[in-house]
Amino acid sequence: MPSIINNPPTSNFGGASKYAYEYTWDISNKASGVYIYLVRAHKAGEKTIKVLKKIALIK
């Protein structure tokens, strides 16, 4: 499972600075279909945010 441990550059979205992460997924050996992914984010002193989504891969 990939992990990002360093803070990325911040971007200004509507006056509030936000972190922007990007992850490249190598799909060369993946079949077309629907995949489920989970993103977890944690800020010190706050609870962990978890987002579970689906993504469609069509080749």
PDB file of C-alpha atoms in Angstrom:
ATOM      1  CA  MET A   1       0.000   0.000   0.000  1.00  0.00           C
ATOM      2  CA  PRO A   2       1.522   3.345  -0.981  1.00  0.00           C
ATOM      3  CA  SER A   3       2.025   5.928   1.731  1.00  0.00           C
ATOM      4  CA  ILE A   4       2.813   9.612   1.481  1.00  0.00           C
ATOM      5  CA  ILE A   5       4.630  10.841   4.563  1.00  0.00           C
ATOM      6  CA  ASN A   6       5.961  14.249   3.521  1.00  0.00           C
ATOM      7  CA  ASN A   7       3.817  17.351   3.101  1.00  0.00           C
ATOM      8  CA  PRO A   8       3.349  18.332  -0.543  1.00  0.00           C
ATOM      9  CA  PRO A   9       3.263  21.919  -1.782  1.00  0.00           C
ATOM     10  CA  THR A  10       0.132  23.793  -0.766  1.00  0.00           C
ATOM     11  CA  SER A  11      -2.381  25.330  -3.146  1.00  0.00           C
ATOM     12  CA  ASN A  12      -4.806  28.152  -2.476  1.00  0.00           C
ATOM     13  CA  PHE A  13      -8.408  27.018  -3.015  1.00  0.00           C
ATOM     14  CA  GLY A  14     -10.881  29.830  -2.357  1.00  0.00           C
ATOM     15  CA  GLY A  15      -8.669  31.596   0.163  1.00  0.00           C
ATOM     16  CA  ALA A  16      -7.763  28.513   2.211  1.00  0.00           C
ATOM     17  CA  SER A  17      -4.476  26.693   1.778  1.00  0.00           C
ATOM     18  CA  LYS A  18      -4.911  22.976   1.106  1.00  0.00           C
ATOM     19  CA  TYR A  19      -2.503  20.165   0.480  1.00  0.00           C
ATOM     20  CA  ALA A  20      -2.707  18.539  -2.936  1.00  0.00           C
ATOM     21  CA  TYR A  21      -1.519  14.981  -3.392  1.00  0.00           C
ATOM     22  CA  GLU A  22      -1.110  13.071  -6.612  1.00  0.00           C
ATOM     23  CA  TYR A  23      -0.584   9.351  -7.005  1.00  0.00           C
ATOM     24  CA  THR A  24       0.157   7.567 -10.284  1.00  0.00           C
ATOM     25  CA  TRP A  25      -1.402   4.135 -10.671  1.00  0.00           C
ATOM     26  CA  ASP A  26       0.284   1.734 -13.096  1.00  0.00           C
ATOM     27  CA  ILE A  27      -2.635   0.097 -14.909  1.00  0.00           C
ATOM     28  CA  SER A  28      -0.576  -1.743 -17.513  1.00  0.00           C
ATOM     29  CA  ASN A  29      -1.338  -5.120 -15.929  1.00  0.00           C
ATOM     30  CA  LYS A  30      -4.871  -4.327 -14.688  1.00  0.00           C
ATOM     31  CA  ALA A  31      -8.079  -5.497 -16.341  1.00  0.00           C
ATOM     32  CA  SER A  32     -11.008  -3.226 -17.181  1.00  0.00           C
ATOM     33  CA  GLY A  33     -13.485  -3.082 -14.341  1.00  0.00           C
ATOM     34  CA  VAL A  34     -14.577  -1.197 -11.259  1.00  0.00           C
ATOM     35  CA  TYR A  35     -12.000  -0.816  -8.514  1.00  0.00           C
ATOM     36  CA  ILE A  36     -12.474   0.394  -4.954  1.00  0.00           C
ATOM     37  CA  TYR A  37      -9.968   2.743  -3.355  1.00  0.00           C
ATOM     38  CA  LEU A  38      -9.530   4.140   0.135  1.00  0.00           C
ATOM     39  CA  VAL A  39      -7.956   7.468   1.049  1.00  0.00           C
ATOM     40  CA  ARG A  40      -7.012   8.131   4.669  1.00  0.00           C
ATOM     41  CA  ALA A  41      -5.926  11.558   5.869  1.00  0.00           C
ATOM     42  CA  HIS A  42      -4.886  12.563   9.353  1.00  0.00           C
ATOM     43  CA  LYS A  43      -4.069  15.947  10.809  1.00  0.00           C
ATOM     44  CA  ALA A  44      -2.302  16.081  14.173  1.00  0.00           C
ATOM     45  CA  GLY A  45      -4.789  16.497  16.983  1.00  0.00           C
ATOM     46  CA  GLU A  46      -7.797  15.603  14.831  1.00  0.00           C
ATOM     47  CA  LYS A  47      -9.459  12.345  13.926  1.00  0.00           C
ATOM     48  CA  THR A  48      -8.583  10.432  10.771  1.00  0.00           C
ATOM     49  CA  ILE A  49     -10.738  11.069   7.710  1.00  0.00           C
ATOM     50  CA  LYS A  50     -11.481   8.029   5.541  1.00  0.00           C
ATOM     51  CA  VAL A  51     -13.027   8.189   2.070  1.00  0.00           C
ATOM     52  CA  LEU A  52     -13.980   5.008   0.216  1.00  0.00           C
ATOM     53  CA  LYS A  53     -14.793   5.417  -3.503  1.00  0.00           C
ATOM     54  CA  LYS A  54     -15.060   3.473  -6.735  1.00  0.00           C
ATOM     55  CA  ILE A  55     -13.185   4.142  -9.958  1.00  0.00           C
ATOM     56  CA  ALA A  56     -13.911   2.637 -13.376  1.00  0.00           C
ATOM     57  CA  LEU A  57     -11.046   1.467 -15.562  1.00  0.00           C
ATOM     58  CA  ILE A  58     -11.892   1.044 -19.233  1.00  0.00           C
ATOM     59  CA  LYS A  59      -9.224  -0.057 -21.683  1.00  0.00           C
TER      60      LYS A  59
END
